[in-house]
């Protein structure tokens, strides 16, 4: 599913650090609920510091760091239906299971899935060795402890003043909820003021980077593409209404780019931009995205922030500048009527123009639960009108029209594939939230 061959272009110029990608994804997930702040990153820092103080081996350290920074990734499908902190209490294991399902779909992250699946299992005086008839990785208990410490520490404006109370609360639950070995390591560490102050530092990303086990690991192009595809799965997992949209835009943009003579490297990058273009939508209530009727002007204004937020997140990834720019410009129009920059004509790169056409084309042709996709001839009429109005690039639209059957077949195939990937996730998510509801895609 994730294979992609690159035959030309020196890829040595294309270097992306794994840490940058992981950090950006964690930032994107935090958009779901601003009240949650950097919960995952802070939990990661707490877990990592406890692990370091215990001198655990390198492989275990990488496991706990990677699992902690994404531990609530499964809450995406539930976030709009349950308050973010409520999900921890009502059925904690559901989001943990969903998170493990998502992570196991990406080869680079599948190693974190077992820890995430068990991150709310109580130690329960040793019964926490097993959960749902399976063994529980020991480090899940560290992750659970770190998560609870973060929740207790959240929002405290005098963290050093509150720290003794937090330590006492945790110690009281040693053996019942938490593994005593980890509580002991935490109790020692908690005596350092820096432990608490680091958690709430404005330089949290830098502190994490300094202790990250994958600092200076570069991703190759194929891994990069897999990563972007994983982002798309996460974005699309949130809504049935625009499900698989990112995959459709990605393949459409890549195919148009190849017919316009872009290099193999650029084609791959534009495919990434397609996967990532709606990343900022994680900050938009899914109720807006799923509404059949029109949005109020204020709601619409909020939706228009999403492509800017896409750039905001991606710009933190060094080496991905052009991908970030193309992705962020998918709502720009040649006559300046687009957003968020209102760029005109020559200010828009070829990549940005392709993204705009691929986004409109995919939105028109894909099926939504409330309507079938438009037939190719009607789509062509729509695109021609937008060219005449000076909104879309005529060369890009001409390339799309010339290769329409190939592009349409590729788009349908890519979206069907992603639909299959999302299906298990949705079935579990929907039934977990409302057992009476039937999954929409079977
Ligand atoms: Fe959780
Ligand atoms: Fe959490
Ligand atoms: Fe968009």
CSV table of C-alpha atoms and ligand atoms in Angstrom, one decimal, residues 245 277-278 281 306-307 330-331 339 359, ligand 3:
chain,number,residue,atom,x,y,z
A,245,UNK,CA,-10.4,13.5,0.2
A,277,UNK,CA,-3.2,20.2,2.4
A,278,UNK,CA,-6.2,20.0,4.9
A,281,UNK,CA,-8.9,21.3,9.3
A,306,UNK,CA,-7.4,26.0,7.9
A,307,UNK,CA,-5.0,26.4,5.0
A,330,UNK,CA,-4.8,25.2,-2.3
A,331,UNK,CA,-7.6,27.8,-1.8
A,339,UNK,CA,-7.4,32.8,0.8
A,359,UNK,CA,-8.6,20.2,-4.7
B,3,LIG,FE1,-9.1,23.0,2.0
